[in-house]
XYZ file of C-alpha atoms in Angstrom:
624
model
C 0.000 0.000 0.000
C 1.879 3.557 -0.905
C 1.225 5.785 1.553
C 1.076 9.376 1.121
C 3.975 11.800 3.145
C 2.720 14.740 5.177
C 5.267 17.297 6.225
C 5.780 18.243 9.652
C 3.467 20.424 11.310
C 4.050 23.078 14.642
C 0.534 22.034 16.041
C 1.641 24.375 19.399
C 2.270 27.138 17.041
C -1.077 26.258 15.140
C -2.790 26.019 18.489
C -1.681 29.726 19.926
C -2.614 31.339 15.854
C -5.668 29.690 16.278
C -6.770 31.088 19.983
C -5.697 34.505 19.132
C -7.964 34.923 15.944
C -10.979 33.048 17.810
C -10.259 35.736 21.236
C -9.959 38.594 18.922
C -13.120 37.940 16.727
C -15.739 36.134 18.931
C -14.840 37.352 22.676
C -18.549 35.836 23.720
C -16.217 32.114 23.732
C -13.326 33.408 25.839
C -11.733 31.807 27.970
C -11.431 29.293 25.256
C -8.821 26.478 24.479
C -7.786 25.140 20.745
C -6.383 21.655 20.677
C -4.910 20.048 17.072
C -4.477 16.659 16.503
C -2.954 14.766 13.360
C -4.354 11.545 12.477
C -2.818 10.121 9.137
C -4.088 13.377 6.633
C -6.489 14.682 8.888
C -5.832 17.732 10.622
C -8.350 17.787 13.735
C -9.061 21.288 15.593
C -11.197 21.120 18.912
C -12.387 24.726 20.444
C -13.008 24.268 23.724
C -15.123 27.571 25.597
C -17.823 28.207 28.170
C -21.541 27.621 27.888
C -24.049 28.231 26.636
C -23.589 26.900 22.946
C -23.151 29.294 19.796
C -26.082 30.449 17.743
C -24.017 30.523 14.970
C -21.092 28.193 14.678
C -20.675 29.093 11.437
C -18.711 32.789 12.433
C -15.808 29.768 14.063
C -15.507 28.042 11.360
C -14.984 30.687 8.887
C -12.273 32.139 11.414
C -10.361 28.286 11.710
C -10.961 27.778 7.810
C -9.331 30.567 6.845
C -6.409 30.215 9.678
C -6.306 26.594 7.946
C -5.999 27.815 4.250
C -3.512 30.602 5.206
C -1.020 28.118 6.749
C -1.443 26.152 3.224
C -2.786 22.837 4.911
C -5.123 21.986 2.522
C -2.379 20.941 0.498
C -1.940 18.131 3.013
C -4.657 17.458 5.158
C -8.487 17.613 5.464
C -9.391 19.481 8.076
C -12.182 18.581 10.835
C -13.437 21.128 13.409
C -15.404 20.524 16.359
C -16.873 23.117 18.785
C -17.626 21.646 22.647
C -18.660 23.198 25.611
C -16.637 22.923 29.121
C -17.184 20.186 31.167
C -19.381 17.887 27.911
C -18.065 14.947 26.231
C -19.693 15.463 23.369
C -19.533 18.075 20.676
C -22.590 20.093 19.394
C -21.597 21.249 15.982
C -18.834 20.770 13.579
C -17.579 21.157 9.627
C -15.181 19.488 7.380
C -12.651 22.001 5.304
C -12.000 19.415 2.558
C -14.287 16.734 1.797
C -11.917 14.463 0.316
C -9.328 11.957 1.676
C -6.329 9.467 0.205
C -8.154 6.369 -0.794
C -5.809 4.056 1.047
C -6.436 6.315 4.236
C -10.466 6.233 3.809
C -11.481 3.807 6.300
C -8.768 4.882 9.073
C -10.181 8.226 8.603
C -13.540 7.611 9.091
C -12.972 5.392 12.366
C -10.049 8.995 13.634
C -12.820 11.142 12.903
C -16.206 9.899 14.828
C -17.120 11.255 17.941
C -15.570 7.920 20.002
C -12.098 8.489 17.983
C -12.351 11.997 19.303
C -12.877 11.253 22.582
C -10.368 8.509 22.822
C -8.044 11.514 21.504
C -8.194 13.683 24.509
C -9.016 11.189 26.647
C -6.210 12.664 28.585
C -7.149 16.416 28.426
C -8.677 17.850 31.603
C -11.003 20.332 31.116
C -12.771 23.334 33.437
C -15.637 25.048 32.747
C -15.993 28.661 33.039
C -18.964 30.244 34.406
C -20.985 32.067 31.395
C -20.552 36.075 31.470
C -23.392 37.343 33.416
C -25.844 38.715 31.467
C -28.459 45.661 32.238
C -34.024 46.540 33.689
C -36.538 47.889 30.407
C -37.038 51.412 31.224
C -40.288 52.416 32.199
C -42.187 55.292 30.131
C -43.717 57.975 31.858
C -47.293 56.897 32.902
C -49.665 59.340 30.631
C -51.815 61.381 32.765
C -54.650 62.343 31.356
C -56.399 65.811 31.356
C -59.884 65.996 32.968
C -62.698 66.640 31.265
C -64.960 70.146 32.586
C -67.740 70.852 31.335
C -67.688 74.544 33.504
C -64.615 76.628 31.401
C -63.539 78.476 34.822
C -61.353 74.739 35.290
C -58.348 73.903 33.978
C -56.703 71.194 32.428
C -53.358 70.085 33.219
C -52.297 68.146 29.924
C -48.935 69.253 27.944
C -49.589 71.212 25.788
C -52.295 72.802 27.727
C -55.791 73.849 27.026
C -56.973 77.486 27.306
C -60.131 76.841 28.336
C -63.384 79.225 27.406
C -63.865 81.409 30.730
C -60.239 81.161 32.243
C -59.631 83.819 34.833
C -56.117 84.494 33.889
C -57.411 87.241 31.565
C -60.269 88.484 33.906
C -60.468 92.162 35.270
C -62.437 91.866 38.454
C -63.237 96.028 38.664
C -66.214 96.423 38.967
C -65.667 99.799 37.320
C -65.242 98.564 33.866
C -69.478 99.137 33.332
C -70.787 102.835 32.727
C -73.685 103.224 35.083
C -74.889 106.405 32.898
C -74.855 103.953 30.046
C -77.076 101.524 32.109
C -79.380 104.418 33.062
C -79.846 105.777 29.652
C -80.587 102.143 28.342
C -83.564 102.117 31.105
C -84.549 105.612 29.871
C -83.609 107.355 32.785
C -82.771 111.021 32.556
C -80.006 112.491 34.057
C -80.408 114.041 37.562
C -80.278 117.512 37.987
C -77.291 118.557 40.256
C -76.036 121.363 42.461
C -73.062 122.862 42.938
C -74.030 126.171 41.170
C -71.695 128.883 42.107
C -72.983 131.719 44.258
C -70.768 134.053 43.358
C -72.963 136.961 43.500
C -73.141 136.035 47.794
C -69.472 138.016 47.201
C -71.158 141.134 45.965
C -75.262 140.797 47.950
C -74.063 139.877 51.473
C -77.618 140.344 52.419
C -78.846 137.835 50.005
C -76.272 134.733 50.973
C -78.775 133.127 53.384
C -81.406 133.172 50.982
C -79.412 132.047 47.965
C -78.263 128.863 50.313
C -81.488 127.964 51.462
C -82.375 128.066 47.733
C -80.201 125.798 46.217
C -80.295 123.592 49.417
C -83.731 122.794 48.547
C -82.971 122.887 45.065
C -80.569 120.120 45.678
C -82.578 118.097 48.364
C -85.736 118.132 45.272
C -83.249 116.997 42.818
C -82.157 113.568 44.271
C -83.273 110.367 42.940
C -87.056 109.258 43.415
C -87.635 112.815 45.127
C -89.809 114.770 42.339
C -89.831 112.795 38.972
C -90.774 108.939 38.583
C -88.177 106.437 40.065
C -86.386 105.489 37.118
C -83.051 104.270 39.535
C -85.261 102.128 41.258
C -86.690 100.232 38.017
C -83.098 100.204 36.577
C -81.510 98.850 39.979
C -84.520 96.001 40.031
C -83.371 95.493 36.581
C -79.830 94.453 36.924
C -80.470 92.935 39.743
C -82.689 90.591 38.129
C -80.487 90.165 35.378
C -78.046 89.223 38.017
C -80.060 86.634 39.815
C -81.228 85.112 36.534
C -77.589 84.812 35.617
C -76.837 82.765 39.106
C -79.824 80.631 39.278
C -78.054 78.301 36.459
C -74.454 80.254 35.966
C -72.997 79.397 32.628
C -69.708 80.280 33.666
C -66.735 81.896 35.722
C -66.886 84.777 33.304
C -70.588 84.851 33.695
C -70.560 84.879 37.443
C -68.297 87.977 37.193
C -70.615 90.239 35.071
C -73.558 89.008 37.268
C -71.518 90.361 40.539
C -71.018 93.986 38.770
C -74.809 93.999 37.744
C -75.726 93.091 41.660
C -72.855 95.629 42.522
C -74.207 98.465 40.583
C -77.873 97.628 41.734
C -76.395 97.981 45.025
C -74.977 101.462 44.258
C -78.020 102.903 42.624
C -80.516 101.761 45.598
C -77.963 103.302 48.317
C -78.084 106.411 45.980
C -82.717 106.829 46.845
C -82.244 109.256 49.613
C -84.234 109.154 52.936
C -86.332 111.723 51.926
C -87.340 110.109 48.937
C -90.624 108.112 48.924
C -89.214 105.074 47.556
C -86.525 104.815 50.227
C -87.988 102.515 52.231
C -88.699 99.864 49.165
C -84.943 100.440 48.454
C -83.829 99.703 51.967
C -85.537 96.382 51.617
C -84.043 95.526 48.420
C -80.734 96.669 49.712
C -80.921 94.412 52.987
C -81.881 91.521 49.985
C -79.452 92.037 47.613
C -76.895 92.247 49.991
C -76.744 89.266 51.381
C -76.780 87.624 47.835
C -73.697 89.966 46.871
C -71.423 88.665 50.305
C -71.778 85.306 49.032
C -71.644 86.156 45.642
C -68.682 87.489 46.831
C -67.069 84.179 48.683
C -67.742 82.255 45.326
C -66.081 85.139 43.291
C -63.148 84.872 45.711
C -62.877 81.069 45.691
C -63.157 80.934 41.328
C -60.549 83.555 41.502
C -57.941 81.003 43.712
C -58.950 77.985 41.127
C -58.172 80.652 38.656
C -54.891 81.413 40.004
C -54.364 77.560 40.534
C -54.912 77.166 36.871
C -52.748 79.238 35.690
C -49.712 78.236 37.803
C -50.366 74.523 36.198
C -50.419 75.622 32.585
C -47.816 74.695 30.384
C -45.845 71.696 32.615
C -43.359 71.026 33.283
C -43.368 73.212 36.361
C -40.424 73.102 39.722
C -41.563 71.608 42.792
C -42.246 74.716 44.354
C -44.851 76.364 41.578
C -46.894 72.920 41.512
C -46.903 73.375 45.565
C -47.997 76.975 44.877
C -51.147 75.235 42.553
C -51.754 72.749 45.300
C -52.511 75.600 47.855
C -54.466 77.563 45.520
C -56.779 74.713 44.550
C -57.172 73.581 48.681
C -58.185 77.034 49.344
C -60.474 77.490 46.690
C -62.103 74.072 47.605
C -62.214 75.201 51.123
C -63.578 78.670 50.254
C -66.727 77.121 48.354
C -67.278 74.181 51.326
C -67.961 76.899 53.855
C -70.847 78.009 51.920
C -73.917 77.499 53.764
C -76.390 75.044 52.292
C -79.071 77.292 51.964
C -76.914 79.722 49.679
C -78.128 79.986 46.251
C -74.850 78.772 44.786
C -74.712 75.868 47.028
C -75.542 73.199 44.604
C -72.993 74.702 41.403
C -70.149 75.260 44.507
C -70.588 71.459 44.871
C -70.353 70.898 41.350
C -67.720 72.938 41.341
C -65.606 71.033 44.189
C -65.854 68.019 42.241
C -64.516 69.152 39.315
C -61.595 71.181 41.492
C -61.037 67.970 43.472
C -59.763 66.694 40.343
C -57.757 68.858 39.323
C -56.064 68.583 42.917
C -55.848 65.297 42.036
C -53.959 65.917 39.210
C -51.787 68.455 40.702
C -51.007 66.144 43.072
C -49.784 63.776 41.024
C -47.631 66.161 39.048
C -45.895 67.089 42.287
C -45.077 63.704 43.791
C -43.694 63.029 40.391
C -42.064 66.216 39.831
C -40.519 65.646 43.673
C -39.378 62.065 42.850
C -37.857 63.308 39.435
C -35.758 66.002 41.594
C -34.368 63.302 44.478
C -33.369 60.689 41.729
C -31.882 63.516 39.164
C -29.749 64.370 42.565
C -29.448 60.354 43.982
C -28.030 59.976 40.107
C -25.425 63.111 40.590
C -24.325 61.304 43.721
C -23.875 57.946 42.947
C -21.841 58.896 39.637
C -19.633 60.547 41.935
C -19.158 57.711 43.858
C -18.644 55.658 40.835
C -15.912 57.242 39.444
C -13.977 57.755 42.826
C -14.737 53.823 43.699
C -13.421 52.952 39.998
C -10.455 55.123 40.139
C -8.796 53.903 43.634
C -10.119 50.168 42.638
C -7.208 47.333 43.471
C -9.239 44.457 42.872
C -11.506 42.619 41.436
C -14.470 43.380 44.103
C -13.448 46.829 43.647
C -14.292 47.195 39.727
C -17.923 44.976 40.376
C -18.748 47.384 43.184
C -18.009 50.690 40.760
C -19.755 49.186 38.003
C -22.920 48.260 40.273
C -22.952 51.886 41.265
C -22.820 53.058 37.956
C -26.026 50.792 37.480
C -27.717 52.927 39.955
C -26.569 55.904 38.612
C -28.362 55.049 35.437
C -31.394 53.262 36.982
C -31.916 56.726 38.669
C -31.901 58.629 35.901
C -34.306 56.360 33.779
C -36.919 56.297 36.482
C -36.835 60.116 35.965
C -40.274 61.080 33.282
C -41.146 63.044 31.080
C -42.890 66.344 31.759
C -40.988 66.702 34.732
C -38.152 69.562 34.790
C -35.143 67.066 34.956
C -36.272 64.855 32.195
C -34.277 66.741 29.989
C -30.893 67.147 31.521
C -31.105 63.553 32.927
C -31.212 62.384 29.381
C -28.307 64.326 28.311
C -26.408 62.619 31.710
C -27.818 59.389 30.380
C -26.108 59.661 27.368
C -22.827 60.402 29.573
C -23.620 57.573 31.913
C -23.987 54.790 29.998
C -21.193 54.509 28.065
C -19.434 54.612 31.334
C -21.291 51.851 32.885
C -20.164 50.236 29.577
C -16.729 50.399 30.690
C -16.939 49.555 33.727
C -18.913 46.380 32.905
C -16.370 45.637 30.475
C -13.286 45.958 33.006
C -15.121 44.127 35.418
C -15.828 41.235 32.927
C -12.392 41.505 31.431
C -11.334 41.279 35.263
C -13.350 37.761 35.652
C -11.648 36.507 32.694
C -8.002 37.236 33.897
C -8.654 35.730 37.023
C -10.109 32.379 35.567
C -7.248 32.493 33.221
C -4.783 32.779 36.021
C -5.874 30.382 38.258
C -6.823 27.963 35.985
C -2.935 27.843 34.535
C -1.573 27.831 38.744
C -4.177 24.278 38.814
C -2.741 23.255 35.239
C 0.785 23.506 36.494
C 0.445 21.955 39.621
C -1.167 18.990 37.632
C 1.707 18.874 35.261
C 4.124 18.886 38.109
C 2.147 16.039 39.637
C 2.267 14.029 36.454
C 5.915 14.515 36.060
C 6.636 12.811 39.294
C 5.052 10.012 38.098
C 7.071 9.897 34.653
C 3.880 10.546 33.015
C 5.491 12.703 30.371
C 2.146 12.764 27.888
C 0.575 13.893 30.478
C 2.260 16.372 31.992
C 3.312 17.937 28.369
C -0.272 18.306 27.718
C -1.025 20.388 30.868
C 2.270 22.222 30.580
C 1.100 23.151 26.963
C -2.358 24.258 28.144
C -1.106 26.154 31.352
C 1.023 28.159 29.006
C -1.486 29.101 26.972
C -4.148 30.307 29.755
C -1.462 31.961 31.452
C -0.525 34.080 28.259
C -4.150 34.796 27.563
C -4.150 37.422 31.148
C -4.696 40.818 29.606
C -2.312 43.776 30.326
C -4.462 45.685 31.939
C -5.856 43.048 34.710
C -4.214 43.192 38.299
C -2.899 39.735 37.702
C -1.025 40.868 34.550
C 2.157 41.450 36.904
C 1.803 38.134 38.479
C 1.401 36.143 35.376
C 4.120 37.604 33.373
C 7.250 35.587 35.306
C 5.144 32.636 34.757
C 5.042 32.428 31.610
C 9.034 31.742 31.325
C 8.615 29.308 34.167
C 6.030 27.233 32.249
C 7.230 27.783 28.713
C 11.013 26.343 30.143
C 8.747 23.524 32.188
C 6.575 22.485 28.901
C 10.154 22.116 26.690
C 11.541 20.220 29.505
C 8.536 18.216 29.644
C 8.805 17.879 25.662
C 12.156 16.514 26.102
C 11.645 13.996 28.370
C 8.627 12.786 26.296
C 10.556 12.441 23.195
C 13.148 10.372 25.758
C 10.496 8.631 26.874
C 8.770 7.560 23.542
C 12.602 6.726 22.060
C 13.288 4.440 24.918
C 9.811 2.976 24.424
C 10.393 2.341 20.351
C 14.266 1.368 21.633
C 12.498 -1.641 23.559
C 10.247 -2.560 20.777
C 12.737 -3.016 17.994
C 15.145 -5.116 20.579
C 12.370 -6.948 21.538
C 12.117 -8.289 17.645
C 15.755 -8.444 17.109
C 16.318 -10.798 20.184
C 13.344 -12.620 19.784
C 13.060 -12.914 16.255
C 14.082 -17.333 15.907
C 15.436 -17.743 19.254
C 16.495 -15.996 22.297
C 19.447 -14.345 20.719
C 19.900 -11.541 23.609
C 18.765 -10.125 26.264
C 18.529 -5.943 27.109
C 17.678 -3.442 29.592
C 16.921 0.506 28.146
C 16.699 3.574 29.919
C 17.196 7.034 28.112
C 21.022 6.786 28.684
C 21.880 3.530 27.902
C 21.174 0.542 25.508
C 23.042 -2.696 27.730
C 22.752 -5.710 25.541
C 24.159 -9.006 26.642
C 24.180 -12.198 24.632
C 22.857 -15.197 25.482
C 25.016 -18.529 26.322
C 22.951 -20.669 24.161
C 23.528 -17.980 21.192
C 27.005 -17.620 21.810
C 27.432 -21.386 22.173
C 25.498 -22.010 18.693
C 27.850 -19.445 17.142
C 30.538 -21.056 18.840
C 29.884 -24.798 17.262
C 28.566 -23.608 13.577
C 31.966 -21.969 13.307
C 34.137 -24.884 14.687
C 32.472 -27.267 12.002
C 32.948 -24.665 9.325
C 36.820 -24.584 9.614
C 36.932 -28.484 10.396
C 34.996 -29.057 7.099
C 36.821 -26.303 5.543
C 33.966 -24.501 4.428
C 34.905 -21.182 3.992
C 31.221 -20.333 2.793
C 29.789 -21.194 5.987
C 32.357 -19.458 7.877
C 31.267 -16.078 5.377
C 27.962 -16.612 6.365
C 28.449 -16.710 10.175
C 30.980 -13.660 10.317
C 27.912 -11.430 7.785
C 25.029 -12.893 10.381
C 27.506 -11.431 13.258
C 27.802 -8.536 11.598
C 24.458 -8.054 10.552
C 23.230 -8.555 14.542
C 25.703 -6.099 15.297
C 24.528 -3.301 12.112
C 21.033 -3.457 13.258
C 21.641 -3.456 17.353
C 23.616 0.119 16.065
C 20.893 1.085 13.951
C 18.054 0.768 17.234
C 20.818 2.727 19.130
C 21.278 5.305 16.578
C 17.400 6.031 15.966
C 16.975 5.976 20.069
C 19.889 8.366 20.246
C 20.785 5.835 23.195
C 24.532 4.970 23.889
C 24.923 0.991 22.769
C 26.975 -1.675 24.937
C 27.272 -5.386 24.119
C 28.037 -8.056 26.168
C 28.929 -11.597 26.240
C 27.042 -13.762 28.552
C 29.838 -13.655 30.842
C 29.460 -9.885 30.610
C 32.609 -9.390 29.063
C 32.131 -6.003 26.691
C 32.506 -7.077 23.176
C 31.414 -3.430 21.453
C 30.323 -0.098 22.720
C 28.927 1.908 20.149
C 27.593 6.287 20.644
C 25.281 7.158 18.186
């Protein structure tokens, strides 16, 4: 059968190419580990890393097929790829690079490459799984708080952007100046008054006459009063408004409404003080004056409690508002509901005051509700402030690994602070802008923490690697302890430079790369002595028991047996009796030939070669 030569590959070499591209491009697998194997042209790659599995194995196994077509081993070998998890004896996924294999080698292959082969490959590999990288709550939108509904437009509503509702004090003038009573008077008909005030100036000049002249326009005066001589026209115009007034308030439309009823009541009022005692209609007026009155004081308590819901409106239009304007609101809308619950229940307005309370009660609520969040909004904004402070003093001093996860959880909080913070309150907007500060530190901090986990596993994974190498050595288990030389080297150079263990790693590498060559050494001792044995074993024992041996990686000892020797011994005494020089050539080329091949095993061992007779005289010594 012609078997096809490979050339020589560096699988450690291989190995170390292969774990940086895989650490560089998919750090979700790291710590990993990258064993090769050769078995006849099969190149065999096994990525060991954490759980859980990949999603996509296929983002591996472009990375190792392109390592494996850089290096030019396609040439040579087919090359297999399994991925495993940590701790499982089984792999979940894996891909072929070249499909096709050496005829002769087909059926070797196929047995190298199943998943027992595999196993029975790194049957002496330990393995230690890594914990998985931990896993940032969804932020919660601000809760929508709707705008009440009022059917009266002397209420508010506190929705962004606000409503201006029909009737809103904000633009009411509450003089009661603002109507012309002469106006009013001249729409009742009324005719102006006489009045006084004539100048006497002719009393200067007629000192006799002054008396008279005063009594005169005295009485003038006194006639020309309201309701005195002429039809009581201020009495019919006073009844007037004020039943305008009253009609108004029986079923008031309105805030706005209320007002304009108050200055017809108001100027009502004025004209019936204005009937003089004298006046026949005086009495009438006095008893419409004593009525009206009473309507106008608590006319004037509901005026005086719209005004504070109208003052409360205004300080909640247009949100968001500071803590201290929506506490401003609060106390305006309390007051206003406390101003119409002390009317008595036999007021006239008693029934649209209630009404009114209702709908004001809401709005409290409302109000309320804007406050407690606008409150909570200012403690977190400042609980954020404070705990970023923290963070960045706890990161900066850290000196250990519970240092960074203890920065990094306060950065958490930072952030969780500022997210609880909602919109429409006043430090929505500058929270966001620190949010977009804040999280790429927290970022960071995660990332140095997790890079921080990572070193750490590294490093004491290689300390446990070495100290089962060490163990293995003592027990001339040189496979063995090569293997976890080779992988305590490599976890040992995988500590990043900026880790704390960094400093403590770096000396070991030396140590361990020196201990793996050592190790190496002694293995390839180990295997020579072994293949040393093996080929003496068929030379001695090949027809008879030609010699006997002892090996050890310093020195071949071969000593011949007596019955040999003796044999020797007899076929060359009847040679030269029976003069048969033929025979005698063919005993001196069989000693020769014994001798060629015992220097051959010692030459391939590399193992010093000593023969002896069976009376252990030394017949050759031979250094390869």
């Amino acid at each position: 059968m012609t078997k096809t030569s490979t050339p020589p590959v560096d699988l450690a070499s291989f190995e170390r190419l292969l774990q940086q591209r895989l650490q560089a491009k998919l750090t979700e697998l790291t710590p990993l580990q990258v064993n090769c194997f050769i078995k006849r042209e099969t190149l065999l790659m096994v990525v060991q890393h954490p759980a859980p599995v990949m999603a996509h194995p296929s983002r591996a196994f472009r990375i190792l097929e392109a390592a494996f077509d850089e290096e030019g081993l396609p040439e040579h070998f087919r090359g297999l790829m399994y991925l495993e998890v940590e701790g499982r004896n089984q792999p979940y996924a894996f891909h072929t690079f070249r499909d096709s294999l050496p005829p002769n080698d087909v059926a070797e292959q196929v047995k190298a490459t199943t998943p027992e082969g595999i196993q029975a490959a790194q049957q002496q590999k330990k393995r230690k799984s890594f914990p998985a990288p931990p896993p940032p709550p969804p932020r919660r939108d601000l809760e929508e708080i709707p705008p009440p509904q009022y059917s009266d437009p002397d209420t508010i509503s506190l929705a962004s952007p606000p409503l201006t509702p029909e009737g809103d004090f904000s633009d009411v003038d509450l003089d009661l100046d603002s109507l012309d009573l002469d106006q009013m008077m001249e729409e009742f008909g009324a005719e102006e008054a006489p009045k006084g005030g004539e100048k006497f100036w002719l009393a200067v000049v007629i000192a006799g006459a002054a008396l008279s002249v005063v009594v005169f326009f005295g009485s003038l005066y006194v006639l020309s009063r309201p309701c005195v001589l002429r039809a009581c026209e201020t009495l019919d115009v006073a009844e007037e408004l004020a039943g305008r007034a009253l009609n108004t308030l029986e079923a008031p439309p309105s805030g706005q409404a209320i007002l304009q009823a108050q200055q017809q009541l108001n100027q009502a009022l004025d004209l019936l003080a204005s009937i003089p005692p004298w006046s026949g209609k005086h009495d009438q007026a006095q008893r419409l004056l004593a009525e009206y009155d009473t309507t106008s004081q608590r006319l004037s308590e509901l005026v005086a409690a719209l005004s504070l819901a109208s003052q409360g409106a205004n300080l909640s239009q247009n949100p968001p508002h500071p803590v201290a304007r929506w506490e401003s609101a609060q106390s305006k809308w309390r007051e206003a509901i406390a101003q119409l619950g002390r009317l008595p229940a036999n007021s006239p307005f008693h029934d649209f005051a209630q009404n009114k309370i209702q709908e004001y009660r809401q709005n409290l609520n409302v109000v309320n509700r804007r406050l407690r969040l606008e409150q909570e909004a200012v403690e977190s904004f400042a609980a954020a402030q404070e705990a970023a402070k923290i963070a960045e003093a706890r990161q900066g001093i850290a000196q250990s690994l519970q240092d960074l996860q203890l920065a990094s959880a306060t950065w958490e909080t930072a952030v969780r602070r500022l997210q609880a913070i909602q919109s429409g309150t006043t430090p929505y907007e500058e929270a966001q802008q620190q949010l977009s500060v804040y999280l790429p530190k927290l970022s960071a901090a995660r990332e140095r923490a997790r890079n921080e986990v990572f070193a750490t596993d590294a490093y004491n994974q290689a300390l446990r690697l070495a100290q089962l190498a060490q163990s293995a050595e003592t027990r001339n288990q040189w496979s063995e302890a090569v293997s976890h030389w080779r992988s305590a080297v490599n976890y040992i150079e995988q500590v990043p430079s900026d880790s704390f263990n960094y400093a403590k790693a770096q000396p070991l590498i030396k140590t361990y790369t020196d201990a793996l060559t050592e190790a190496e050494s002694r293995l390839r001792e180990s295997l020579q002595v072994r293949q040393a044995r093996a080929n003496l074993e068929r030379v001695c024992k090949s027809e008879d028991l030609i010699c006997v041996y002892t090996v050890t990686d310093r020195l071949i000892r071969v000593r011949l047996t007596p019955t040999y020797i003796e044999e020797i011994q007899q076929n060359a005494r009847i040679a030269q009796q029976s003069n048969n020089f033929s025979a005698q050539v063919d005993l001196l080329d069989h000693i020769f030939t014994l001798e060629q091949t015992l220097e051959q095993i010692s030459s391939e061992a590399g193992i010093p070669l000593e023969i002896y007779t069976s009376e252990n005289v030394l017949v050759k010594r031979f250094n390869p």
